[in-house]
Amino acid sequence: MQVKNAIAHTRKYLQHSYSDERLLLQYLQTLQNLNQNISASDLQSLENLTGIPVYAARQVIDFYSFLTYEDPVSYRILVSDNIVDQYQGSRELMRWFKQHLDDRHVAVGTTSCIGLSDLGPGILVNGRLISRVTESRRESIRQLIQTRTPLSAWPAEFFQVNHPIRKSGLLLDDQQPGGTALAAFSDYEPEQALQTIQDSGLRGRGGAGFSTATKWRFCRQETADSKVVICNADEGEPGTFKDYVLLKDKINLVIEGMIIAAKIINADKGFIYLRGEYLTLMPHIYRALESYRSQGWLSGSFDIDIHLGAGAYICGEESALIESLEGKPGIPRNRPPFPVNSGYCGLPTIVNNVETFANVSLIFIYGAEHYRQHGSKNSSGTKVLSVSGDCRHPGVYELSFGTRLSELLQMAGATEVQAVQIGGAAGHLIKPEHFGRRFDFDDLATAGAVMIFNQQRKLLDVASNFADFFVHESCGFCTPCRVGTTVQSKILHRFQHHKAAAQDHDNLQKLVQLLKASSHCGLGSSAGWISESLLNDFPEVFNLPDNEQASAAFFDIDSALLEARNLAGHQ
Ligand SMILES: Cc1cc2nc3c(=O)[nH]c(=O)nc-3n(C[C@H](O)[C@H](O)[C@H](O)COP(=O)(O)O)c2cc1C
Ligand code: SF4
């Protein structure tokens, strides 16, 4: 009965027609959110009702970290554990919960980053975000759990997430009522609209900065009867939370940008792929979609469904995201074909970041010329940044492209800064001599995470935390990344604990090149950037071996990789 209800509940909120296979991940998410686990009998019922074999469901559960078969619990607490969270007390918080909630109805663990770096320490309780878990709040949570109070009766303010907006610009200042972008767009023919986006110079905000008009043109040229628009709201990069703010405060701009995209490429299907951590945003987004439906902007000819991720960073990579939307483990696809030619279910598909769609709306509201007046020559418009770490004013900053990092640090009240990580774990660590660099696709290109570290922080702790993140998040498909991320983590931890051997330094250098050159997707090729930053710009952090024990720790990278390659049958 429970599984039947879960299936009905999942389908109730969806507009497109789907086979059960395509909804497998969504069914499992619903079951997980109902009971905080998925039982063997649930899987058997699912097989009986849908024909999806238990083993296929298990493959999906094994891939996504939020899906579990552990014993049922009433409360599952996950403490956000990126390095900035740790500096805000996440480890101590986890110990406290473990000690004070030693109860078989409660599970306590960590998760990589839940998007609360400016409001830490943060936790997820049964999939819901709770920010600023102070001593008094953690004590209240303990009492609520001990009295078995359902989450629906917890104080509403526990679940309010209010990222401070420290600086706003063209996007965050926009106060136009819903429908303004669509009304402006209705004056354009699709080709002319595409030209307008090209004239605006808009480049994707998901990290790579690819021209939005070029991507959409490729997809428009495809002649298929059915095409797909996907909004990438996976926002999994440690230290980022700006898409949360846009989904919460600027959802009209995001939805209208998607509708404009659909009209330009001639799409009938739309999806918002929302990271599982943002479950509590789902009703808000759904209400906004309903409002567009009631006004006739969304209908049978183009509609948008929300699909939830389940705790896998790799699903932010567009081809992995598409696999996940199809109900499968999020393993990146080979390219070509590119999604614009063959994406969701083989249909021509565009995938864009939340902020990109919001910018498309701005371009039609204010015009390409006005839009271009913001930003720099090759990077028009503004960039929304998530700022966290050692500064007085963490939060969201919308800056014109071309703004210097030093200006941001000043606005954020950051002093005695040792280094700034730009772009999250998959980014680069910038040294003070380079704080004059600019936010720009030709200079400091970033999807938006800025983490500040002062002189007291140990950069090897930072790097080791990021390296551990990649070990956990590597999907395991290719050997260089699967093995390479583990070796990187081991080497960095040896340096961190003063147990490194001289060869470790050479190995780390080789490994960085290997990860960059041989990985199947962007996760693996960027996983070594943190080590590369340390090797190039902070060489002093690498302590030399000082005892025999250290030499004994020597690790032969070539043999390790060879063994792994042989096991996996990859050369
Ligand atoms: C490991 C990995 C994770 C990614 N995560 C995200 C993400 O959370 N959000 C996002 O928009 N793009 C992410 N991307 C980039 C997407 O693959 C894709 O380039 C982007 O969504 C395209 O949108 P844009 O053209 O609007 O930038 C990720 C890429 C990789 C390799
Ligand atoms: S590089 Fe890493 S994340 Fe990407 S496919 Fe290979 S193993 Fe998976």
Coordinates of C-alpha atoms and ligand atoms in Angstrom, one line a residue:
M1 CA 0.0 0.0 0.0
Q2 CA 2.8 2.4 1.0
V3 CA 4.6 1.9 -2.4
K4 CA 1.4 2.3 -4.3
N5 CA 0.8 5.5 -2.5
A6 CA 4.3 6.7 -3.1
I7 CA 3.9 6.1 -6.8
A8 CA 0.6 7.9 -6.9
H9 CA 2.1 10.8 -4.8
T10 CA 5.1 11.1 -7.2
R11 CA 3.0 11.1 -10.3
K12 CA 0.4 13.6 -8.9
Y13 CA 2.8 16.5 -9.3
L14 CA 4.1 15.7 -12.8
Q15 CA 2.8 17.0 -16.1
H16 CA 4.7 14.9 -18.6
S17 CA 3.9 11.2 -19.3
Y18 CA 6.6 8.8 -18.1
S19 CA 7.3 5.1 -18.0
D20 CA 7.9 3.7 -14.5
E21 CA 11.6 3.2 -15.3
R22 CA 12.0 6.9 -16.0
L23 CA 10.5 7.7 -12.5
L24 CA 12.5 5.1 -10.6
L25 CA 14.7 7.6 -8.9
Q26 CA 11.7 9.8 -8.0
Y27 CA 9.8 6.9 -6.6
L28 CA 12.8 5.9 -4.5
Q29 CA 13.2 9.6 -3.3
T30 CA 9.5 9.6 -2.2
L31 CA 9.9 6.4 -0.3
Q32 CA 13.1 7.6 1.3
N33 CA 11.4 10.9 2.4
L34 CA 8.5 9.0 3.8
N35 CA 10.4 6.6 6.1
Q36 CA 14.0 7.8 6.0
N37 CA 14.9 4.5 4.5
I38 CA 13.9 2.0 1.7
S39 CA 13.1 -1.5 2.9
A40 CA 13.5 -4.8 1.1
S41 CA 9.8 -5.2 1.1
D42 CA 9.3 -1.8 -0.5
L43 CA 11.6 -2.9 -3.3
Q44 CA 9.7 -6.1 -3.8
S45 CA 6.4 -4.2 -3.9
L46 CA 7.9 -1.8 -6.4
E47 CA 8.9 -4.8 -8.6
N48 CA 5.4 -6.3 -8.3
L49 CA 3.7 -3.0 -9.1
T50 CA 6.0 -1.7 -11.9
G51 CA 8.0 -4.7 -13.1
I52 CA 11.3 -2.8 -12.2
P53 CA 13.5 -5.6 -10.9
V54 CA 14.8 -5.3 -7.3
Y55 CA 18.4 -5.4 -8.5
A56 CA 17.8 -2.4 -10.8
A57 CA 16.4 -0.4 -7.9
R58 CA 19.3 -1.4 -5.8
Q59 CA 21.8 -0.1 -8.4
V60 CA 20.1 3.3 -8.1
I61 CA 20.0 3.3 -4.3
D62 CA 23.7 2.3 -4.2
F63 CA 24.6 5.3 -6.4
Y64 CA 22.8 8.1 -4.5
S65 CA 24.0 8.9 -1.0
F66 CA 20.6 10.1 0.2
L67 CA 19.0 6.7 -0.5
T68 CA 19.5 4.2 2.2
Y69 CA 18.5 0.6 3.2
E70 CA 19.6 1.1 6.8
D71 CA 17.3 0.2 9.6
P72 CA 14.3 2.6 9.7
V73 CA 14.8 5.6 11.8
S74 CA 12.4 8.4 12.8
Y75 CA 15.1 11.1 12.4
R76 CA 18.1 11.2 10.1
I77 CA 20.5 14.1 10.9
L78 CA 23.2 15.0 8.3
V79 CA 25.7 17.6 9.3
S80 CA 27.2 19.7 6.5
D81 CA 30.9 19.0 6.5
N82 CA 32.8 21.1 4.0
I83 CA 35.9 22.9 5.3
V84 CA 34.1 26.2 6.0
D85 CA 31.4 24.2 7.9
Q86 CA 34.2 22.6 9.9
Y87 CA 35.6 26.0 10.8
Q88 CA 32.1 26.9 12.0
G89 CA 31.9 23.9 14.3
S90 CA 30.3 21.1 12.2
R91 CA 32.5 18.3 13.7
E92 CA 31.8 19.4 17.3
L93 CA 28.1 19.6 16.4
M94 CA 28.1 16.0 15.0
R95 CA 29.9 14.7 18.2
W96 CA 27.3 16.5 20.3
F97 CA 24.4 15.0 18.4
K98 CA 25.9 11.5 18.6
Q99 CA 26.5 11.8 22.3
H100 CA 23.1 13.3 23.2
L101 CA 20.9 11.4 20.8
D102 CA 22.2 7.9 21.3
D103 CA 19.0 6.4 20.2
R104 CA 18.1 3.7 17.7
H105 CA 15.4 5.9 16.2
V106 CA 18.0 8.5 15.3
A107 CA 20.9 8.3 12.7
V108 CA 23.6 11.0 12.7
G109 CA 26.1 11.4 9.9
T110 CA 27.8 13.9 7.7
T111 CA 27.2 15.1 4.1
S112 CA 29.5 17.1 1.9
C113 CA 27.9 20.6 1.6
I114 CA 24.3 21.5 1.9
G115 CA 24.6 25.1 0.7
L116 CA 24.6 26.8 4.1
S117 CA 28.3 27.9 4.3
D118 CA 27.3 31.5 5.1
L119 CA 24.8 30.3 7.7
G120 CA 26.7 27.5 9.4
P121 CA 26.8 25.2 11.0
G122 CA 23.9 23.7 9.1
I123 CA 22.2 20.4 9.1
L124 CA 19.6 18.4 7.2
V125 CA 16.9 16.7 9.4
N126 CA 14.9 14.3 7.4
G127 CA 15.9 16.1 4.2
R128 CA 15.1 19.6 5.5
L129 CA 17.6 22.3 5.9
I130 CA 18.2 23.9 9.3
S131 CA 20.7 26.8 9.4
R132 CA 22.7 28.3 12.3
V133 CA 22.5 25.4 14.7
T134 CA 23.7 27.3 17.8
E135 CA 23.9 25.7 21.2
S136 CA 20.4 26.7 22.1
R137 CA 19.0 25.5 18.8
R138 CA 20.8 22.1 19.0
E139 CA 19.4 21.7 22.5
S140 CA 15.8 22.4 21.2
I141 CA 16.4 19.9 18.4
R142 CA 17.4 17.3 21.0
Q143 CA 14.3 17.9 23.0
L144 CA 12.0 17.8 20.0
I145 CA 13.6 14.5 18.9
Q146 CA 13.4 13.0 22.4
T147 CA 9.8 13.8 22.7
R148 CA 9.2 12.3 19.2
T149 CA 7.8 15.6 17.9
P150 CA 7.0 15.3 14.2
L151 CA 8.9 17.8 12.0
S152 CA 5.6 19.4 11.0
A153 CA 5.3 20.6 14.6
W154 CA 8.9 22.0 14.9
P155 CA 9.2 25.8 15.1
A156 CA 8.8 27.1 11.5
E157 CA 11.7 29.5 11.9
F158 CA 14.1 26.5 12.2
F159 CA 13.4 25.8 8.5
Q160 CA 13.8 29.4 7.3
V161 CA 16.9 29.8 5.2
N162 CA 17.7 33.5 4.7
H163 CA 21.0 34.0 2.9
P164 CA 22.0 37.6 3.4
I165 CA 22.0 39.6 0.2
R166 CA 25.1 41.8 0.7
K167 CA 25.2 43.4 -2.7
S168 CA 22.6 43.4 -5.4
G169 CA 22.7 44.4 -9.1
L170 CA 20.8 44.1 -12.3
L171 CA 19.4 40.7 -11.4
L172 CA 18.8 40.8 -7.6
D173 CA 17.4 44.4 -7.9
D174 CA 14.9 43.5 -10.5
Q175 CA 11.4 44.1 -9.2
Q176 CA 9.3 43.7 -12.4
P177 CA 6.1 41.7 -11.9
G178 CA 5.9 38.1 -13.2
G179 CA 5.1 38.0 -16.9
T180 CA 7.2 41.1 -17.8
A181 CA 9.9 39.1 -19.7
L182 CA 7.4 37.0 -21.5
A183 CA 5.4 40.1 -22.5
A184 CA 8.6 41.7 -23.9
F185 CA 9.6 38.5 -25.6
S186 CA 6.2 38.2 -27.4
D187 CA 7.4 41.1 -29.7
Y188 CA 10.1 38.9 -31.1
E189 CA 10.3 36.1 -33.7
P190 CA 12.4 33.2 -32.5
E191 CA 15.4 34.0 -34.8
Q192 CA 15.3 37.6 -33.8
A193 CA 15.1 36.6 -30.1
L194 CA 18.1 34.3 -30.5
Q195 CA 20.0 37.2 -32.2
T196 CA 19.1 39.4 -29.2
I197 CA 20.6 36.8 -26.8
Q198 CA 23.7 36.6 -29.0
D199 CA 23.9 40.4 -29.0
S200 CA 23.7 40.5 -25.2
G201 CA 26.9 38.3 -25.1
L202 CA 25.3 36.0 -22.5
R203 CA 27.5 33.2 -21.4
G204 CA 26.4 30.3 -19.2
R205 CA 26.7 30.8 -15.4
G206 CA 27.2 27.1 -14.6
G207 CA 31.0 27.4 -14.8
A208 CA 32.2 26.9 -18.3
G209 CA 30.9 30.2 -19.7
F210 CA 29.7 28.7 -23.0
S211 CA 27.7 31.1 -25.2
T212 CA 24.0 30.6 -24.5
A213 CA 22.9 31.7 -28.0
T214 CA 25.3 29.2 -29.7
K215 CA 24.1 26.3 -27.6
W216 CA 20.5 27.2 -28.3
R217 CA 21.1 27.7 -32.0
F218 CA 22.6 24.1 -32.2
C219 CA 19.5 22.8 -30.6
R220 CA 17.1 24.9 -32.7
Q221 CA 18.7 23.5 -35.9
E222 CA 17.7 20.0 -34.9
T223 CA 14.5 18.9 -36.6
A224 CA 13.1 16.5 -33.9
D225 CA 9.3 16.7 -33.1
S226 CA 10.1 16.8 -29.4
K227 CA 12.9 18.8 -27.6
V228 CA 13.8 19.4 -24.0
V229 CA 14.8 22.4 -21.8
I230 CA 16.5 21.5 -18.5
C231 CA 17.3 24.0 -15.7
N232 CA 20.3 22.7 -13.8
A233 CA 19.5 23.5 -10.2
D234 CA 21.8 20.8 -8.8
E235 CA 24.1 23.4 -7.1
G236 CA 26.4 20.8 -5.5
E237 CA 29.7 22.7 -5.6
P238 CA 30.9 23.1 -2.0
G239 CA 30.5 26.7 -0.8
T240 CA 27.8 27.7 -3.2
F241 CA 24.2 28.8 -2.4
K242 CA 23.4 31.5 -5.0
D243 CA 21.0 29.3 -7.0
Y244 CA 19.0 28.7 -3.8
V245 CA 18.5 32.5 -3.5
L246 CA 17.5 32.8 -7.2
L247 CA 15.1 29.9 -7.0
K248 CA 13.6 31.4 -3.8
D249 CA 13.5 35.1 -4.8
K250 CA 13.7 35.2 -8.6
I251 CA 11.8 32.1 -9.6
N252 CA 9.7 34.1 -12.1
L253 CA 12.8 35.1 -14.0
V254 CA 14.0 31.5 -14.0
I255 CA 10.7 30.0 -15.3
E256 CA 10.3 32.8 -17.9
G257 CA 13.8 32.2 -19.1
M258 CA 12.9 28.5 -19.6
I259 CA 9.7 29.3 -21.4
I260 CA 11.6 31.7 -23.7
A261 CA 14.2 28.9 -24.4
A262 CA 11.4 26.5 -25.2
K263 CA 9.9 28.9 -27.7
I264 CA 13.2 29.5 -29.4
I265 CA 14.3 25.9 -29.7
N266 CA 10.7 24.6 -30.1
A267 CA 10.7 22.4 -27.0
D268 CA 7.7 20.7 -25.5
K269 CA 9.3 19.3 -22.3
G270 CA 10.9 21.2 -19.5
F271 CA 12.6 20.0 -16.3
I272 CA 14.0 21.7 -13.2
Y273 CA 16.5 19.3 -11.7
L274 CA 16.6 20.4 -8.1
R275 CA 19.3 19.1 -5.7
G276 CA 17.9 16.9 -3.0
E277 CA 19.2 19.2 -0.3
Y278 CA 16.7 21.9 -1.5
L279 CA 13.6 19.7 -1.0
T280 CA 12.0 22.4 1.0
L281 CA 12.0 24.7 -2.0
M282 CA 9.9 22.3 -4.0
P283 CA 6.5 23.5 -2.9
H284 CA 7.5 27.1 -3.6
I285 CA 8.7 26.3 -7.1
Y286 CA 5.6 24.1 -7.8
R287 CA 3.3 27.0 -6.7
A288 CA 5.1 29.3 -9.1
L289 CA 4.7 26.8 -12.0
E290 CA 1.0 26.5 -11.2
S291 CA 0.7 30.2 -11.4
Y292 CA 2.2 30.2 -14.9
R293 CA -0.1 27.3 -15.8
S294 CA -3.2 29.2 -14.7
Q295 CA -2.1 32.1 -16.9
G296 CA -1.7 29.8 -19.9
W297 CA 2.1 30.2 -20.2
L298 CA 2.6 26.6 -19.4
S299 CA 0.4 24.1 -21.0
G300 CA 0.3 20.9 -23.1
S301 CA 2.6 22.5 -25.7
F302 CA 5.4 23.2 -23.1
D303 CA 5.4 22.4 -19.4
I304 CA 8.0 22.0 -16.7
D305 CA 8.3 19.2 -14.1
I306 CA 10.5 19.3 -11.0
H307 CA 12.8 16.3 -10.4
L308 CA 14.7 15.8 -7.2
G309 CA 18.4 14.8 -7.1
A310 CA 19.5 12.5 -4.3
G311 CA 22.9 13.6 -3.0
A312 CA 25.2 13.0 -5.9
Y313 CA 27.5 16.0 -6.9
I314 CA 28.3 14.4 -10.3
C315 CA 24.6 14.9 -11.3
G316 CA 25.4 18.6 -11.8
E317 CA 27.4 17.5 -14.9
E318 CA 24.9 17.9 -17.7
S319 CA 25.1 14.4 -19.2
A320 CA 25.1 12.7 -15.7
L321 CA 22.1 14.9 -14.9
I322 CA 20.3 13.7 -18.0
E323 CA 21.0 10.0 -16.9
S324 CA 19.6 10.9 -13.5
L325 CA 16.5 12.5 -15.0
E326 CA 16.0 9.2 -16.9
G327 CA 15.8 7.5 -13.5
K328 CA 19.3 5.9 -13.6
P329 CA 22.6 6.3 -11.8
G330 CA 24.2 9.6 -12.8
I331 CA 27.2 8.3 -14.8
P332 CA 28.4 10.9 -17.4
R333 CA 27.9 9.9 -21.0
N334 CA 30.4 9.8 -23.8
R335 CA 30.4 12.9 -26.0
P336 CA 29.6 13.2 -28.8
P337 CA 26.7 13.1 -29.2
F338 CA 26.2 16.3 -27.2
P339 CA 22.9 16.9 -25.4
V340 CA 21.9 19.6 -28.0
N341 CA 21.8 16.7 -30.5
S342 CA 20.8 13.8 -28.3
G343 CA 20.0 14.4 -24.7
Y344 CA 17.1 13.4 -22.5
C345 CA 15.7 10.1 -24.0
G346 CA 17.7 10.8 -27.1
L347 CA 15.9 14.1 -27.8
P348 CA 17.7 17.4 -28.5
T349 CA 18.2 19.0 -25.2
I350 CA 19.6 22.2 -23.7
V351 CA 20.9 22.3 -20.2
N352 CA 21.5 25.6 -18.5
N353 CA 22.2 26.9 -15.1
V354 CA 19.5 28.6 -12.9
E355 CA 21.3 32.0 -13.2
T356 CA 21.6 31.7 -17.0
F357 CA 17.8 31.4 -17.4
A358 CA 17.2 34.3 -15.0
N359 CA 19.6 36.4 -17.2
V360 CA 17.7 35.5 -20.3
S361 CA 14.6 37.1 -18.8
L362 CA 16.6 40.2 -17.9
I363 CA 17.8 40.6 -21.5
F364 CA 14.2 40.7 -22.7
I365 CA 13.1 43.0 -19.9
Y366 CA 15.9 45.6 -20.3
G367 CA 17.2 44.9 -23.8
A368 CA 20.5 43.5 -25.0
E369 CA 22.1 46.9 -25.2
H370 CA 21.4 47.9 -21.6
Y371 CA 22.4 44.4 -20.5
R372 CA 25.8 44.7 -22.2
Q373 CA 26.5 47.9 -20.4
H374 CA 27.1 45.7 -17.3
G375 CA 30.2 43.7 -17.2
S376 CA 33.3 43.5 -19.4
K377 CA 34.0 43.0 -23.1
N378 CA 33.8 39.2 -23.2
S379 CA 31.8 38.7 -20.0
S380 CA 28.6 40.8 -20.1
G381 CA 26.2 41.2 -17.2
T382 CA 26.7 40.4 -13.6
K383 CA 27.8 37.4 -11.6
V384 CA 26.1 36.2 -8.4
L385 CA 28.6 35.0 -5.9
S386 CA 28.3 32.9 -2.8
V387 CA 30.8 34.2 -0.3
S388 CA 31.7 32.3 2.9
G389 CA 34.6 31.7 5.3
D390 CA 36.7 34.1 7.2
C391 CA 35.0 37.5 6.6
R392 CA 32.6 39.7 8.6
H393 CA 29.9 39.7 5.9
P394 CA 29.4 36.3 4.3
G395 CA 26.4 36.0 2.0
V396 CA 25.4 36.7 -1.6
Y397 CA 27.1 39.4 -3.7
E398 CA 26.0 40.3 -7.2
L399 CA 28.9 42.0 -9.0
S400 CA 29.4 43.3 -12.5
F401 CA 31.9 41.1 -14.4
G402 CA 35.3 42.8 -14.2
T403 CA 35.2 43.5 -10.5
R404 CA 38.5 42.7 -8.8
L405 CA 38.7 40.0 -6.1
S406 CA 40.3 42.6 -3.8
E407 CA 37.2 44.8 -4.1
L408 CA 35.0 41.8 -3.1
L409 CA 37.2 41.0 -0.1
Q410 CA 36.9 44.6 1.1
M411 CA 33.1 44.6 0.8
A412 CA 33.0 41.3 2.7
G413 CA 35.2 42.6 5.5
A414 CA 37.9 40.1 5.0
T415 CA 41.3 40.9 6.6
E416 CA 44.5 39.0 7.0
V417 CA 43.5 36.8 4.1
Q418 CA 45.9 34.0 3.3
A419 CA 44.1 32.6 0.3
V420 CA 40.7 32.5 -1.5
Q421 CA 39.3 29.4 -3.1
I422 CA 37.3 30.4 -6.2
G423 CA 34.9 27.9 -7.7
G424 CA 34.5 25.5 -4.8
A425 CA 36.3 22.2 -4.5
A426 CA 36.7 22.1 -8.3
G427 CA 38.3 25.5 -8.3
H428 CA 41.6 27.3 -7.7
L429 CA 43.2 28.7 -4.6
I430 CA 44.3 32.3 -5.2
K431 CA 47.2 33.9 -3.3
P432 CA 47.3 37.5 -2.1
E433 CA 49.6 38.6 -4.9
H434 CA 46.7 37.8 -7.3
F435 CA 43.9 39.4 -5.4
G436 CA 43.9 42.1 -8.2
R437 CA 42.5 39.6 -10.6
R438 CA 39.0 40.1 -11.9
F439 CA 35.8 38.1 -12.0
D440 CA 35.6 37.5 -15.7
F441 CA 35.4 34.4 -18.0
D442 CA 38.9 35.4 -19.3
D443 CA 40.4 35.6 -15.8
L444 CA 38.7 34.3 -12.6
A445 CA 35.9 32.2 -14.3
T446 CA 33.6 30.7 -11.7
A447 CA 30.2 29.3 -11.2
G448 CA 30.1 31.4 -8.0
A449 CA 31.7 29.9 -4.9
V450 CA 34.2 32.1 -3.0
M451 CA 35.7 30.7 0.2
I452 CA 38.0 32.9 2.2
F453 CA 40.8 31.6 4.4
N454 CA 42.7 33.7 6.9
Q455 CA 46.3 33.4 8.1
Q456 CA 45.3 31.0 10.9
R457 CA 44.0 28.3 8.5
K458 CA 46.1 25.4 7.4
L459 CA 45.8 25.1 3.6
L460 CA 46.6 21.4 3.7
D461 CA 43.4 21.0 5.8
V462 CA 41.5 22.8 3.2
A463 CA 43.0 20.8 0.3
S464 CA 42.5 17.5 2.2
N465 CA 38.9 18.3 2.8
F466 CA 38.4 19.0 -1.0
A467 CA 40.3 15.9 -1.9
D468 CA 38.1 13.7 0.4
F469 CA 35.1 15.3 -1.3
F470 CA 36.3 14.1 -4.7
V471 CA 36.9 10.6 -3.4
H472 CA 33.4 10.5 -2.2
E473 CA 31.9 12.0 -5.3
S474 CA 33.8 10.3 -8.0
C475 CA 31.2 8.1 -9.8
G476 CA 33.9 5.4 -10.2
F477 CA 33.3 4.9 -13.9
C478 CA 36.9 5.6 -15.0
T479 CA 40.2 4.5 -13.4
P480 CA 42.2 7.8 -13.4
C481 CA 39.5 9.5 -11.4
R482 CA 38.5 6.6 -9.2
V483 CA 42.0 5.7 -8.2
G484 CA 43.6 9.1 -8.7
T485 CA 41.2 10.9 -6.3
T486 CA 42.0 8.3 -3.6
V487 CA 45.7 8.6 -4.2
Q488 CA 45.5 12.4 -4.1
S489 CA 43.6 12.3 -0.8
K490 CA 46.2 9.9 0.7
I491 CA 49.1 12.0 -0.3
L492 CA 47.6 15.2 1.0
H493 CA 46.7 13.6 4.3
R494 CA 50.3 12.4 4.6
F495 CA 51.6 16.0 4.1
Q496 CA 48.9 17.2 6.5
H497 CA 50.1 14.8 9.2
H498 CA 53.8 15.3 8.5
K499 CA 54.2 11.8 7.2
A500 CA 55.0 12.4 3.6
A501 CA 58.0 11.1 1.8
A502 CA 60.0 13.0 -0.9
Q503 CA 58.4 10.9 -3.6
D504 CA 54.9 12.0 -2.5
H505 CA 55.7 15.5 -3.9
D506 CA 56.6 14.1 -7.3
N507 CA 53.7 11.7 -7.3
L508 CA 51.3 14.6 -6.5
Q509 CA 52.6 16.5 -9.5
K510 CA 52.2 13.5 -11.8
L511 CA 48.8 12.8 -10.5
V512 CA 47.6 16.3 -11.2
Q513 CA 48.6 15.9 -14.8
L514 CA 47.1 12.4 -15.0
L515 CA 43.7 13.6 -13.6
K516 CA 43.6 16.5 -16.0
A517 CA 44.5 14.5 -19.1
S518 CA 42.8 11.1 -18.6
S519 CA 39.5 11.7 -16.8
H520 CA 36.3 11.0 -18.6
C521 CA 34.5 14.1 -17.3
G522 CA 35.0 17.5 -15.7
L523 CA 34.8 16.1 -12.1
G524 CA 38.0 14.1 -12.6
S525 CA 39.8 16.7 -14.6
S526 CA 39.2 19.4 -12.0
A527 CA 39.8 17.2 -9.0
G528 CA 43.5 17.9 -9.0
W529 CA 43.3 21.7 -9.3
I530 CA 43.5 22.2 -5.6
S531 CA 46.8 20.3 -5.4
E532 CA 48.0 22.1 -8.5
S533 CA 47.2 25.5 -6.8
L534 CA 49.2 24.4 -3.7
L535 CA 52.1 23.1 -5.7
N536 CA 52.4 26.2 -7.9
D537 CA 51.4 29.0 -5.5
F538 CA 51.8 27.7 -2.0
P539 CA 54.8 25.4 -2.2
E540 CA 55.8 26.2 1.4
V541 CA 52.9 24.1 2.7
F542 CA 54.7 20.9 1.5
N543 CA 56.8 19.9 4.5
L544 CA 59.8 17.7 3.7
P545 CA 60.1 14.1 5.1
D546 CA 61.9 14.2 8.4
N547 CA 62.1 10.6 9.6
E548 CA 62.3 7.0 8.4
Q549 CA 58.7 6.3 9.0
A550 CA 58.0 8.9 6.4
S551 CA 60.1 7.1 3.8
A552 CA 58.3 3.9 4.6
A553 CA 55.1 5.7 3.6
F554 CA 56.3 5.9 0.0
F555 CA 53.7 4.9 -2.4
D556 CA 54.3 3.9 -6.0
I557 CA 51.7 5.7 -8.0
D558 CA 52.5 3.9 -11.3
S559 CA 52.1 0.4 -9.7
A560 CA 48.9 1.5 -7.9
L561 CA 47.3 2.8 -11.1
L562 CA 48.5 -0.2 -13.1
E563 CA 46.9 -2.6 -10.6
A564 CA 43.7 -0.7 -10.7
R565 CA 43.7 -0.4 -14.4
N566 CA 44.2 -4.2 -14.7
L567 CA 41.4 -4.9 -12.3
A568 CA 39.0 -2.6 -14.2
G569 CA 40.2 -3.7 -17.6
H570 CA 41.0 -0.1 -18.6
Q571 CA 44.3 0.9 -20.1
Ligands
LIG1 C1 31.2 17.6 -11.7 C2 30.4 18.8 -12.3 C3 29.3 19.3 -11.6 C4 28.6 20.4 -12.1 N1 27.6 20.9 -11.4 C5 26.9 21.9 -11.9 C6 25.8 22.5 -11.2 O1 25.5 22.1 -10.0 N2 25.1 23.5 -11.8 C7 25.3 23.9 -13.1 O2 24.6 24.8 -13.6 N3 26.3 23.4 -13.8 C8 27.1 22.4 -13.2 N4 28.1 21.8 -14.0 C9 28.2 22.3 -15.4 C10 27.2 21.6 -16.3 O3 27.8 20.4 -16.8 C11 26.8 22.4 -17.5 O4 28.0 22.9 -18.2 C12 26.0 23.6 -17.2 O5 24.8 23.3 -16.5 C13 25.6 24.4 -18.4 O6 24.8 25.5 -18.1 P1 25.3 27.0 -18.6 O7 25.7 26.9 -20.0 O8 24.1 27.8 -18.3 O9 26.5 27.3 -17.7 C14 28.9 20.8 -13.5 C15 29.9 20.2 -14.2 C16 30.6 19.2 -13.6 C17 31.7 18.6 -14.4
SF4_2 S1 36.0 11.4 -14.2 FE1 35.3 10.6 -12.2 S2 33.2 11.4 -12.1 FE2 33.8 11.6 -14.2 S3 33.2 9.7 -15.2 FE3 35.3 9.3 -14.5 S4 35.0 8.4 -12.5 FE4 33.1 9.4 -13.0

